Coordinates of C-alpha atoms in Angstrom, one line a residue:
Chain E
X386 CA -38.7 -19.2 7.5
X387 CA -35.1 -20.1 6.8
X388 CA -32.4 -17.7 7.9
X389 CA -29.1 -16.4 6.7
X390 CA -27.1 -14.2 9.1
X391 CA -24.4 -11.8 8.0
X392 CA -22.0 -10.7 10.7
X393 CA -20.7 -7.2 10.0
X394 CA -22.4 -4.8 7.6
X395 CA -19.5 -2.9 6.1
X396 CA -18.6 -2.7 2.4
X397 CA -18.4 -6.5 2.0
X398 CA -21.2 -7.6 4.4
X399 CA -23.5 -4.9 3.2
X400 CA -22.8 -5.7 -0.5
X401 CA -23.5 -9.4 0.2
X402 CA -26.8 -8.5 1.8
X403 CA -27.8 -6.1 -1.0
X404 CA -26.9 -8.7 -3.6
X405 CA -28.8 -11.5 -1.9
X406 CA -31.8 -9.2 -1.6
X407 CA -31.6 -8.3 -5.3
X408 CA -31.3 -12.0 -6.2
X409 CA -34.7 -12.5 -4.5
X410 CA -34.2 -15.6 -2.3
X411 CA -37.9 -16.2 -1.6
X412 CA -38.7 -17.3 2.0
X413 CA -35.2 -16.6 3.4
X414 CA -34.9 -14.2 6.2
X415 CA -31.8 -12.1 6.0
X416 CA -30.4 -11.0 9.5
X417 CA -27.6 -8.6 9.9
X418 CA -25.5 -8.3 13.0
X419 CA -23.9 -5.0 13.9
X420 CA -23.3 -3.2 17.1
X421 CA -23.3 0.2 15.4
X422 CA -26.8 1.8 15.5
X423 CA -25.7 4.1 12.7
X424 CA -24.9 1.1 10.5
X425 CA -28.1 -0.6 11.6
X426 CA -30.2 2.3 10.5
X427 CA -28.4 2.7 7.2
X428 CA -28.7 -1.0 6.4
X429 CA -32.4 -1.1 7.1
X430 CA -33.0 2.1 5.1
X431 CA -31.2 0.6 2.2
X432 CA -33.2 -2.6 2.5
X433 CA -30.1 -4.7 2.8
X434 CA -31.5 -6.9 5.6
X435 CA -34.8 -7.9 7.0
X436 CA -33.7 -7.6 10.6
X437 CA -30.9 -6.2 12.6
X438 CA -29.5 -7.9 15.7
X439 CA -27.0 -6.3 18.0
X440 CA -26.7 -9.5 20.1
X441 CA -24.5 -12.1 18.5
X442 CA -26.3 -15.1 20.1
X443 CA -29.7 -13.9 18.9
X444 CA -28.3 -13.1 15.5
X445 CA -27.0 -16.6 14.7
X446 CA -30.0 -18.3 16.4
X447 CA -31.5 -20.9 13.9
X448 CA -29.4 -19.6 11.0
X449 CA -28.7 -22.1 8.3
X450 CA -25.8 -20.0 7.0
X451 CA -23.7 -17.5 8.8
X452 CA -21.4 -15.2 6.8
X453 CA -18.6 -13.5 8.7
X454 CA -17.8 -10.1 7.1
X455 CA -15.8 -8.3 9.8
X456 CA -12.1 -7.5 9.7
X457 CA -10.1 -10.7 10.1
X458 CA -8.8 -10.3 13.6
X459 CA -12.4 -9.8 15.0
X460 CA -13.4 -13.2 13.6
X461 CA -11.5 -15.2 16.1
X462 CA -13.6 -13.9 19.0
X463 CA -16.8 -14.1 17.0
X464 CA -16.2 -17.8 16.1
X465 CA -15.5 -18.6 19.8
X466 CA -18.5 -16.7 21.1
X467 CA -21.1 -17.8 18.6
X468 CA -19.9 -21.5 18.3
X469 CA -22.0 -23.0 21.1
X470 CA -25.2 -21.1 19.8
X471 CA -25.2 -22.3 16.2
X472 CA -27.8 -24.8 15.2
X473 CA -26.2 -28.2 14.5
X474 CA -26.7 -28.1 10.7
X475 CA -25.4 -24.5 10.3
X476 CA -22.7 -23.8 7.7
X477 CA -20.4 -21.0 8.5
X478 CA -18.4 -19.0 5.8
X479 CA -16.4 -15.8 5.8
X480 CA -15.2 -13.1 3.4
X481 CA -11.8 -12.3 4.9
X482 CA -8.8 -11.3 2.9
X483 CA -6.6 -14.1 4.5
X484 CA -7.6 -17.7 5.0
X485 CA -5.1 -19.8 6.9
X486 CA -5.7 -18.2 10.3
X487 CA -9.5 -18.1 9.8
X488 CA -9.6 -21.8 8.9
X489 CA -7.5 -22.6 12.0
X490 CA -9.8 -20.6 14.3
X491 CA -12.9 -22.2 12.8
X492 CA -11.4 -25.6 13.4
X493 CA -10.5 -24.7 16.9
X494 CA -13.6 -22.8 18.1
X495 CA -16.5 -24.2 16.2
X496 CA -18.2 -27.3 17.8
X497 CA -17.6 -30.5 16.0
X498 CA -20.4 -31.0 13.4
X499 CA -20.6 -27.3 12.5
X500 CA -19.0 -27.0 9.0
X501 CA -16.8 -24.1 8.0
X502 CA -16.1 -23.2 4.4
X503 CA -13.8 -20.3 3.8
X504 CA -14.6 -17.6 1.2
X505 CA -12.9 -14.5 -0.3
X506 CA -14.5 -12.4 -3.0
X507 CA -11.8 -10.9 -5.2
X508 CA -13.6 -7.6 -5.4
X509 CA -13.8 -4.5 -3.4
X510 CA -13.0 -0.8 -3.5
X511 CA -11.1 1.6 -1.4
X512 CA -14.1 3.0 0.3
X513 CA -15.6 1.3 3.3
X514 CA -18.8 1.1 5.3
X515 CA -22.4 0.2 4.4
X516 CA -22.8 3.5 2.4
X517 CA -20.2 2.2 -0.1
X518 CA -21.9 -1.2 -0.4
X519 CA -23.3 -2.2 -3.8
X520 CA -25.5 -5.1 -4.9
X521 CA -23.3 -5.6 -8.0
X522 CA -20.0 -5.5 -6.2
X523 CA -19.2 -9.2 -6.8
X524 CA -20.7 -9.4 -10.3
X525 CA -18.2 -11.4 -12.5
X526 CA -15.5 -11.5 -9.8
X527 CA -13.5 -14.5 -8.8
X528 CA -14.7 -15.8 -5.4
X529 CA -12.2 -18.1 -3.6
X530 CA -13.7 -21.0 -1.8
X531 CA -11.6 -23.0 0.7
X532 CA -13.0 -26.3 1.8
X533 CA -12.9 -27.0 5.5
X534 CA -12.2 -30.3 7.1
X535 CA -14.8 -33.0 6.5
X536 CA -17.1 -30.8 4.4
X537 CA -19.4 -32.8 2.1
X538 CA -20.1 -31.9 -1.5
X539 CA -23.6 -30.9 -0.4
X540 CA -22.3 -28.4 2.0
X541 CA -19.8 -27.1 -0.5
X542 CA -22.7 -26.7 -2.9
X543 CA -24.6 -24.5 -0.4
X544 CA -21.8 -22.0 -0.4
X545 CA -21.1 -22.3 -4.1
X546 CA -24.8 -21.6 -4.8
X547 CA -24.6 -18.5 -2.5
X548 CA -21.5 -17.3 -4.4
X549 CA -23.4 -17.8 -7.7
X550 CA -26.3 -15.8 -6.3
X551 CA -23.9 -13.0 -5.8
X552 CA -23.0 -13.2 -9.5
X553 CA -19.4 -14.3 -8.7
X554 CA -17.4 -17.2 -10.1
X555 CA -16.4 -19.9 -7.5
X556 CA -12.7 -20.7 -7.5
X557 CA -11.5 -23.6 -5.3
X558 CA -8.1 -23.2 -3.6
X559 CA -6.3 -24.2 -0.5
X560 CA -5.9 -21.7 2.4
X561 CA -2.1 -21.6 2.1
X562 CA -2.1 -21.1 -1.7
X563 CA -4.7 -18.4 -1.3
X564 CA -2.7 -16.5 1.3
X565 CA 0.5 -16.7 -0.8
X566 CA -1.2 -15.6 -4.0
X567 CA -3.2 -12.7 -2.6
X568 CA -0.1 -11.5 -0.8
X569 CA 1.4 -10.9 -4.3
X570 CA -1.6 -9.5 -6.1
X571 CA -3.4 -7.6 -3.3
X572 CA -1.4 -7.2 0.0
X573 CA 1.9 -6.2 -1.7
X574 CA 0.1 -3.6 -3.8
X575 CA -1.5 -2.3 -0.6
X576 CA 1.9 -1.9 1.1
X577 CA 3.4 -0.3 -2.1
X578 CA 0.5 2.2 -2.3
X579 CA 0.8 3.1 1.3
X580 CA 4.6 3.5 1.1
X581 CA 4.2 5.7 -2.0
X582 CA 1.7 8.0 -0.2
X583 CA 4.0 8.3 2.8
X584 CA 7.2 8.9 0.8
X585 CA 5.6 11.6 -1.3
X586 CA 3.3 13.4 1.1
X587 CA 6.1 13.8 3.7
X588 CA 8.3 15.7 1.2
X589 CA 8.9 19.3 2.0
X590 CA 7.8 20.1 -1.5
X591 CA 4.5 18.2 -1.2
X592 CA 2.4 21.4 -1.4
X593 CA 3.5 22.0 -5.0
X594 CA 3.8 18.4 -5.8
X595 CA 0.2 17.8 -4.7
X596 CA -1.0 20.2 -7.4
X597 CA 0.9 18.3 -10.1
X598 CA -0.2 14.8 -8.9
X599 CA -2.9 13.5 -11.2
X600 CA -4.6 10.3 -12.4
X601 CA -1.5 8.1 -12.3
X602 CA -0.7 9.0 -8.7
X603 CA -4.4 8.6 -7.8
X604 CA -4.5 5.0 -9.2
X605 CA -1.2 3.8 -7.8
X606 CA -2.1 5.1 -4.4
X607 CA -5.7 4.0 -4.4
X608 CA -5.3 1.0 -2.1
X609 CA -3.9 3.2 0.6
X610 CA -7.4 4.5 1.2
X611 CA -8.7 1.0 2.2
X612 CA -9.9 0.6 5.8
X613 CA -6.8 0.8 8.1
X614 CA -8.1 -1.9 10.5
X615 CA -8.6 -4.3 7.6
X616 CA -5.2 -3.5 6.3
X617 CA -3.6 -4.1 9.7
X618 CA -5.4 -7.4 10.2
X619 CA -4.2 -8.5 6.7
X620 CA -0.6 -7.9 7.8
X621 CA -1.1 -9.6 11.2
X622 CA -2.5 -12.8 9.6
X623 CA -0.4 -13.0 6.5
X624 CA 3.0 -11.7 7.7
X625 CA 5.3 -14.3 6.2
X626 CA 3.9 -14.2 2.7
X627 CA 3.8 -10.4 2.7
X628 CA 7.4 -10.2 3.7
X629 CA 8.4 -12.7 1.0
X630 CA 6.5 -10.6 -1.6
X631 CA 8.0 -7.3 -0.4
X632 CA 11.4 -8.9 -0.9
X633 CA 10.5 -10.2 -4.4
X634 CA 9.3 -6.7 -5.3
X635 CA 12.4 -5.0 -3.8
X636 CA 14.6 -7.2 -6.0
X637 CA 12.7 -6.1 -9.1
X638 CA 12.7 -2.5 -8.0
X639 CA 16.5 -2.6 -7.5
X640 CA 16.8 -4.2 -11.0
X641 CA 14.8 -1.2 -12.4
X642 CA 17.0 1.2 -10.4
X643 CA 20.1 -0.3 -12.1
X644 CA 18.4 -0.1 -15.5
X645 CA 17.8 3.6 -15.0
X646 CA 21.5 4.1 -14.1
X647 CA 22.7 2.1 -17.1
X648 CA 20.2 3.7 -19.5
X649 CA 20.8 1.2 -22.3
X650 CA 18.6 -1.0 -24.3
X651 CA 17.8 -3.3 -21.4
X652 CA 15.7 -0.4 -20.0
X653 CA 13.6 -0.3 -23.2
X654 CA 13.2 -4.0 -23.0
X655 CA 12.1 -3.9 -19.4
X656 CA 9.3 -1.4 -20.1
X657 CA 8.2 -3.3 -23.1
X658 CA 8.1 -6.6 -21.1
X659 CA 6.1 -4.9 -18.3
X660 CA 3.6 -3.4 -20.8
X661 CA 3.1 -6.7 -22.6
X662 CA 2.8 -8.8 -19.4
X663 CA 0.1 -6.4 -18.1
X664 CA -1.7 -6.3 -21.5
X665 CA -1.8 -10.1 -21.5
X666 CA -3.4 -10.1 -18.1
X667 CA -6.0 -7.5 -19.0
X668 CA -6.9 -9.3 -22.2
X669 CA -7.0 -12.9 -20.8
X670 CA -9.1 -11.9 -17.8
X671 CA -11.1 -9.1 -19.5
X672 CA -10.2 -6.6 -16.8
X673 CA -11.3 -3.5 -18.8
X674 CA -9.1 -0.6 -17.9
Chain F
X1492 CA -4.4 32.3 -42.4
X1493 CA -2.5 31.9 -39.1
X1494 CA -1.0 28.5 -38.4
X1495 CA -0.3 26.3 -35.4
X1496 CA 1.7 23.2 -36.0
X1497 CA 1.7 20.1 -33.8
X1498 CA 4.7 17.8 -34.1
X1499 CA 3.6 14.2 -33.2
X1500 CA 0.0 13.1 -33.2
X1501 CA -0.1 10.5 -30.5
X1502 CA -2.2 10.6 -27.3
X1503 CA -1.0 14.0 -26.3
X1504 CA -0.5 15.7 -29.7
X1505 CA -3.8 14.2 -30.9
X1506 CA -5.7 15.4 -27.8
X1507 CA -4.2 18.9 -28.1
X1508 CA -5.3 19.0 -31.7
X1509 CA -8.8 17.7 -31.0
X1510 CA -9.2 20.1 -28.1
X1511 CA -8.1 23.2 -30.1
X1512 CA -10.5 22.1 -32.9
X1513 CA -13.3 21.8 -30.4
X1514 CA -12.5 25.2 -28.9
X1515 CA -13.0 26.7 -32.4
X1516 CA -10.1 29.0 -33.1
X1517 CA -11.6 30.8 -36.1
X1518 CA -9.0 31.5 -38.9
X1519 CA -6.3 29.3 -37.5
X1520 CA -5.0 26.5 -39.6
X1521 CA -4.0 23.4 -37.6
X1522 CA -1.1 21.4 -39.1
X1523 CA -0.1 18.0 -37.8
X1524 CA 3.3 16.5 -38.5
X1525 CA 3.6 12.7 -38.5
X1526 CA 5.6 10.3 -40.6
X1527 CA 3.1 7.5 -40.0
X1528 CA 0.6 7.4 -42.8
X1529 CA -1.7 5.3 -40.6
X1530 CA -1.6 8.1 -37.9
X1531 CA -2.1 10.7 -40.7
X1532 CA -5.3 9.0 -42.0
X1533 CA -6.7 8.5 -38.5
X1534 CA -6.0 12.2 -37.5
X1535 CA -7.7 13.5 -40.6
X1536 CA -10.6 11.1 -40.2
X1537 CA -11.1 12.3 -36.6
X1538 CA -10.9 15.9 -37.8
X1539 CA -8.0 16.6 -35.4
X1540 CA -6.1 18.7 -37.9
X1541 CA -6.7 20.6 -41.1
X1542 CA -3.6 19.3 -42.8
X1543 CA -1.0 16.7 -42.4
X1544 CA 2.7 17.1 -43.3
X1545 CA 5.3 14.4 -43.3
X1546 CA 8.1 16.8 -44.0
X1547 CA 9.3 18.7 -40.9
X1548 CA 10.4 21.8 -42.8
X1549 CA 7.0 22.2 -44.6
X1550 CA 5.2 21.5 -41.4
X1551 CA 6.7 24.3 -39.4
X1552 CA 6.8 26.8 -42.3
X1553 CA 5.1 30.1 -41.3
X1554 CA 3.8 28.5 -38.1
X1555 CA 3.1 31.1 -35.3
X1556 CA 3.2 28.3 -32.7
X1557 CA 4.9 25.0 -32.8
X1558 CA 3.9 22.4 -30.2
X1559 CA 6.3 19.4 -29.8
X1560 CA 4.4 16.3 -28.7
X1561 CA 6.8 13.4 -29.4
X1562 CA 8.6 11.3 -26.8
X1563 CA 11.3 13.5 -25.1
X1564 CA 14.4 12.1 -26.8
X1565 CA 13.1 12.7 -30.3
X1566 CA 12.7 16.4 -29.5
X1567 CA 16.4 17.0 -29.5
X1568 CA 16.8 16.2 -33.2
X1569 CA 13.5 17.9 -34.1
X1570 CA 14.6 21.1 -32.4
X1571 CA 17.9 21.0 -34.3
X1572 CA 16.3 20.2 -37.6
X1573 CA 13.5 22.6 -37.6
X1574 CA 15.3 25.5 -35.9
X1575 CA 16.6 27.2 -39.1
X1576 CA 13.2 27.0 -40.8
X1577 CA 11.0 28.6 -38.2
X1578 CA 9.6 32.1 -38.9
X1579 CA 11.3 34.7 -36.7
X1580 CA 8.3 35.4 -34.5
X1581 CA 7.5 31.7 -33.9
X1582 CA 6.9 30.5 -30.3
X1583 CA 7.8 26.9 -29.7
X1584 CA 6.4 24.9 -26.8
X1585 CA 6.4 21.2 -25.9
X1586 CA 4.4 18.7 -23.9
X1587 CA 7.2 16.4 -22.6
X1588 CA 7.2 14.7 -19.2
X1589 CA 10.6 16.2 -18.3
X1590 CA 11.7 19.8 -18.7
X1591 CA 15.4 20.4 -17.9
X1592 CA 16.8 18.6 -20.9
X1593 CA 14.2 20.0 -23.3
X1594 CA 14.9 23.5 -22.1
X1595 CA 18.7 23.0 -22.6
X1596 CA 18.2 21.6 -26.2
X1597 CA 15.9 24.5 -27.1
X1598 CA 18.5 27.0 -25.8
X1599 CA 21.2 25.2 -27.8
X1600 CA 19.4 24.4 -31.1
X1601 CA 16.9 27.1 -31.7
X1602 CA 18.1 30.3 -33.4
X1603 CA 18.4 33.3 -31.2
X1604 CA 15.1 35.2 -31.4
X1605 CA 13.0 32.1 -31.4
X1606 CA 11.3 31.8 -28.1
X1607 CA 10.8 28.5 -26.3
X1608 CA 8.3 28.0 -23.4
X1609 CA 8.2 24.6 -21.9
X1610 CA 4.9 22.9 -21.1
X1611 CA 3.6 19.7 -19.5
X1612 CA 0.0 18.8 -19.1
X1613 CA -0.5 16.8 -15.9
X1614 CA -3.0 14.5 -17.6
X1615 CA -2.9 11.4 -19.6
X1616 CA -3.8 7.8 -19.6
X1617 CA -2.1 4.5 -20.0
X1618 CA -3.2 4.1 -23.6
X1619 CA -1.3 5.7 -26.4
X1620 CA -1.7 6.7 -30.1
X1621 CA -4.2 9.0 -31.9
X1622 CA -7.0 6.5 -31.3
X1623 CA -6.7 7.1 -27.6
X1624 CA -6.8 10.9 -28.0
X1625 CA -9.7 12.9 -26.5
X1626 CA -10.7 16.6 -26.8
X1627 CA -11.4 16.7 -23.1
X1628 CA -8.1 15.0 -21.9
X1629 CA -6.8 18.3 -20.4
X1630 CA -10.0 19.6 -19.0
X1631 CA -9.4 20.8 -15.4
X1632 CA -5.8 19.5 -15.3
X1633 CA -2.8 21.3 -14.1
X1634 CA -0.6 22.4 -17.0
X1635 CA 3.0 23.2 -16.1
X1636 CA 4.6 26.2 -17.9
X1637 CA 8.3 26.7 -17.8
X1638 CA 9.5 30.2 -19.0
X1639 CA 12.4 30.1 -21.3
X1640 CA 15.2 32.6 -21.4
X1641 CA 14.2 36.1 -22.4
X1642 CA 10.6 35.4 -22.9
X1643 CA 8.3 38.4 -22.6
X1644 CA 5.0 38.5 -20.8
X1645 CA 3.3 38.7 -24.3
X1646 CA 4.9 35.5 -25.4
X1647 CA 4.1 33.8 -22.1
X1648 CA 0.5 34.9 -22.6
X1649 CA 0.3 33.2 -26.0
X1650 CA 1.1 29.9 -24.5
X1651 CA -1.0 30.5 -21.4
X1652 CA -4.0 31.3 -23.6
X1653 CA -3.3 28.1 -25.6
X1654 CA -3.4 26.2 -22.3
X1655 CA -6.7 27.8 -21.3
X1656 CA -8.2 26.9 -24.7
X1657 CA -7.4 23.3 -23.7
X1658 CA -9.4 23.8 -20.6
X1659 CA -6.3 23.4 -18.4
X1660 CA -5.0 25.4 -15.5
X1661 CA -1.5 27.0 -16.1
X1662 CA 1.0 26.4 -13.3
X1663 CA 4.3 28.3 -13.5
X1664 CA 7.3 26.4 -12.3
X1665 CA 11.1 26.1 -13.0
X1666 CA 12.4 23.2 -15.1
X1667 CA 14.4 21.8 -12.2
X1668 CA 11.6 22.0 -9.7
X1669 CA 9.3 20.4 -12.3
X1670 CA 11.6 17.5 -12.9
X1671 CA 12.1 16.8 -9.2
X1672 CA 8.4 17.0 -8.4
X1673 CA 7.1 14.9 -11.3
X1674 CA 9.8 12.3 -10.5
X1675 CA 8.0 11.8 -7.2
X1676 CA 4.4 11.9 -8.3
X1677 CA 4.7 10.4 -11.8
X1678 CA 8.0 8.7 -12.6
X1679 CA 8.4 6.9 -9.3
X1680 CA 4.8 5.5 -9.6
X1681 CA 5.7 4.3 -13.1
X1682 CA 8.8 2.4 -11.9
X1683 CA 6.8 1.0 -9.1
X1684 CA 4.0 -0.1 -11.4
X1685 CA 6.4 -1.7 -13.8
X1686 CA 8.3 -3.5 -11.0
X1687 CA 5.1 -4.8 -9.5
X1688 CA 4.0 -6.3 -12.9
X1689 CA 7.4 -8.0 -13.3
X1690 CA 7.7 -9.4 -9.8
X1691 CA 4.2 -10.9 -9.9
X1692 CA 3.9 -12.1 -13.5
X1693 CA 7.2 -13.9 -13.3
X1694 CA 6.0 -16.0 -10.4
X1695 CA 5.7 -19.7 -11.1
X1696 CA 2.2 -19.4 -9.6
X1697 CA 1.1 -16.5 -11.9
X1698 CA -1.4 -18.6 -13.8
X1699 CA -3.6 -19.0 -10.7
X1700 CA -2.6 -15.6 -9.3
X1701 CA -3.8 -13.9 -12.5
X1702 CA -7.3 -15.3 -11.9
X1703 CA -7.4 -13.7 -8.4
X1704 CA -5.9 -10.4 -9.4
X1705 CA -8.6 -7.8 -9.6
X1706 CA -9.3 -4.0 -9.4
X1707 CA -6.6 -3.2 -6.9
X1708 CA -3.9 -4.9 -8.9
X1709 CA -5.3 -3.3 -12.1
X1710 CA -5.0 0.2 -10.6
X1711 CA -1.6 -0.1 -9.0
X1712 CA -0.1 -1.6 -12.3
X1713 CA -1.9 0.8 -14.7
X1714 CA 1.1 3.0 -15.4
X1715 CA 3.1 0.0 -16.6
X1716 CA 0.9 0.1 -19.7
X1717 CA 2.2 3.5 -20.7
X1718 CA 4.1 3.8 -24.0
X1719 CA 7.5 2.1 -23.4
X1720 CA 9.5 4.6 -25.5
X1721 CA 8.0 7.5 -23.5
X1722 CA 8.9 5.7 -20.3
X1723 CA 12.4 5.1 -21.4
X1724 CA 12.9 8.7 -22.4
X1725 CA 11.6 9.9 -19.1
X1726 CA 14.2 7.8 -17.3
X1727 CA 17.0 8.9 -19.7
X1728 CA 16.2 12.6 -19.1
X1729 CA 15.4 12.6 -15.4
X1730 CA 17.7 9.9 -14.1
X1731 CA 19.0 11.7 -11.0
X1732 CA 15.6 12.7 -9.6
X1733 CA 14.2 9.3 -10.3
X1734 CA 17.0 7.5 -8.5
X1735 CA 16.6 9.9 -5.5
X1736 CA 12.8 9.2 -5.4
X1737 CA 13.3 5.4 -5.7
X1738 CA 15.6 5.6 -2.7
X1739 CA 13.1 7.7 -0.7
X1740 CA 10.4 5.2 -1.5
X1741 CA 12.7 2.2 -0.6
X1742 CA 13.2 3.7 2.8
X1743 CA 9.5 4.0 3.4
X1744 CA 8.9 0.4 2.0
X1745 CA 11.6 -0.9 4.4
X1746 CA 9.9 1.0 7.3
X1747 CA 6.6 -0.7 6.4
X1748 CA 8.4 -4.1 6.1
X1749 CA 9.6 -3.6 9.7
X1750 CA 6.1 -2.6 10.8
X1751 CA 4.7 -5.8 9.4
X1752 CA 7.4 -7.8 11.3
X1753 CA 6.7 -5.9 14.6
X1754 CA 2.9 -6.1 14.1
X1755 CA 2.2 -3.6 16.9
X1756 CA 0.3 -0.3 17.1
X1757 CA 2.7 1.5 14.9
X1758 CA 1.4 -0.6 12.0
X1759 CA -2.2 0.7 12.7
X1760 CA -0.9 4.2 12.9
X1761 CA 1.0 3.9 9.6
X1762 CA -2.1 2.7 7.7
X1763 CA -4.2 5.5 9.3
X1764 CA -1.6 8.1 8.4
X1765 CA -1.4 6.9 4.8
X1766 CA -5.2 6.8 4.4
X1767 CA -5.6 10.3 5.9
X1768 CA -2.8 11.8 3.8
X1769 CA -4.3 10.4 0.6
X1770 CA -7.8 11.5 1.6
X1771 CA -6.5 15.1 2.2
X1772 CA -5.0 15.2 -1.3
X1773 CA -8.2 13.8 -2.9
X1774 CA -10.3 16.4 -1.0
X1775 CA -8.1 19.4 -1.6
X1776 CA -7.6 18.8 -5.2
X1777 CA -11.0 17.3 -6.0
X1778 CA -9.5 14.2 -7.6
X1779 CA -12.7 12.2 -7.5
X1780 CA -11.8 8.5 -7.1

C-alpha cells in the first residue's frame, strides 16, 4: 500500500485530505499527523484520513509524498526532525503562504536525494481548523508550484498530479516572485483588514458604530479573522515584501486623502478607475462576486 | 388612492419599491421618478412601481410620502425643484449615505410645513442599478432615522412604519453622529478598498498577481465596485469625518508596520486582538460570515 502523509490537519491540511479522499486514490493510504487528540478524532470522524499518527517519525515512515500543512514557522523544525526518517524516494511539498524561507529550510534540512517542491493553494477562508475543512476548497483555484533544486520533470509531475486531484490549477512560479506577489494580493489585505478592525473597534463610539456596521465592513475586515499564528508567521517570513507593499498602499491612500480634500473631478476619475480595474479582474478571472 | 413617490430607481430606490410592493400596501399607488427610459422599462417590467414619471413635478404631485434615492449631491437640486409642488401634508425622507448636508438642504429648500425625516438603510451591495435591486435587501438591516426640525411623533411614526415594512430595524441617531460613525464603518472601508485596488493593479507585475488574487482580495476590494458617483458624493458631503478616519486608520496601519518590523510577541497579540474584536462584532450582531 502506497502512503501519502499530511502533516497538520487544520483548514488546509484537512481540506487536502478530504479532497484526496473524495477523488478516490485507490490503494493509497492517507496518514494524518496531528498532536491534538481533538483534531485526530474529528479528522477520523469526517473520514479525512485512514490513520492518525501523533509521532512524526512514524507518520512519515514509508511515505511517498509528505505534505506540510502547518503554520510556516513550524515547518522549519518539522523539516529538520523528519528529514532523516524519510524514505529515499519521498517527495516533500508544503502549502505555506510564503515560499522563500520554506525552500531555504528544505534545502538546508532535508537529506540530499529527498526532493522538495513548494506549493501554495490560492484558496482559503477566514475560519480555521479541521471543522472548517472542505473537500471542494481548492476547486478551480490557482495552486502555486515552486520547483526545488534538482527536481526532475517526473517529480514535478507527481505534485502537479496531486494538485489536479484537488481540482486546482497548477501555476509555476519562483519563490521570490511568489512572496512578492502574494504580499500584494494577500498579506497587505490582511494587514489592512486587521488595522481597520483595530482603528474602528477602539473608537469610544464603537458601541453605536457596531450597530451600523454591515456587509461592507464585514467583507473588508474578513481577513482579520484568519488564524493569528498563521498571520504572524506570514509576517515573520515575508517581512520585506510586506513592508514594501504597505508603503505602496500608503502612497495610494495618501493620494486618495488629497483627492477627498480637493473634491474635484480627479476624485470622480479615481473612483471610476478603481471600479473599472476591479471589474476587469473579476471578469478576466471569473471571480464571481 | 394614496401615493408614495420614489425619486431615483437604482439599487436602493428600486429595492425600496420592490420591498413595498412585496409587503402589499393595499390602496397605495407607488410612483417612481426616473429620467432614464431604460430604467423606467426595467422598473415596470419587474413590477417595482405602478407608474413611472419623468417629470419631477408630476411625480411628487399629491404624494403623501416622497423618498429620495438618488446620489447625495443630486438631492440638493431635487429638494429645491420639488419643494413648491409638494402637498402641504407630505413627508419627505431620503436614503442617502450622509445626513448632515441633506438635512441642511431640506431645511433650506423645503417650504415650511413640509416635514423632512432623514433615513439611511445600512444595507447595500457593490452592484448598482434597478437590475441589482432586491425586495429583501433591507431585511434585518439597521435603518438610521434622523428626525428633522419640528417633526411630530406621528410624522416619525409614518417613516418608522415604512422602515418596518421594508423589514428593517429603525435606529434613531443625529445627523452629525451618523456621518461620523458611517465614515468609520463604511466610507473609510470604501477608500481603503479603492486604494488597495489602485496600488495593486498598477503594479508592473499585476498580470501574474491577478492570477494569484483570490477570495481574500475579492472581499477586501469589494467596495471599490460601488457606484463611482455615489462614492464621490459621499466624499463631497462627509469630507471632514472621512479625513479624520483616514488619519485614525493610518496611525493603526503604521503601528502594524512597526509590529512587522519588530516581529516580536506584540505582533501575535495584535492579530489575536483583531481576530477577537471582529469575532465579537460578528457574534453580537449576528453578521453571519
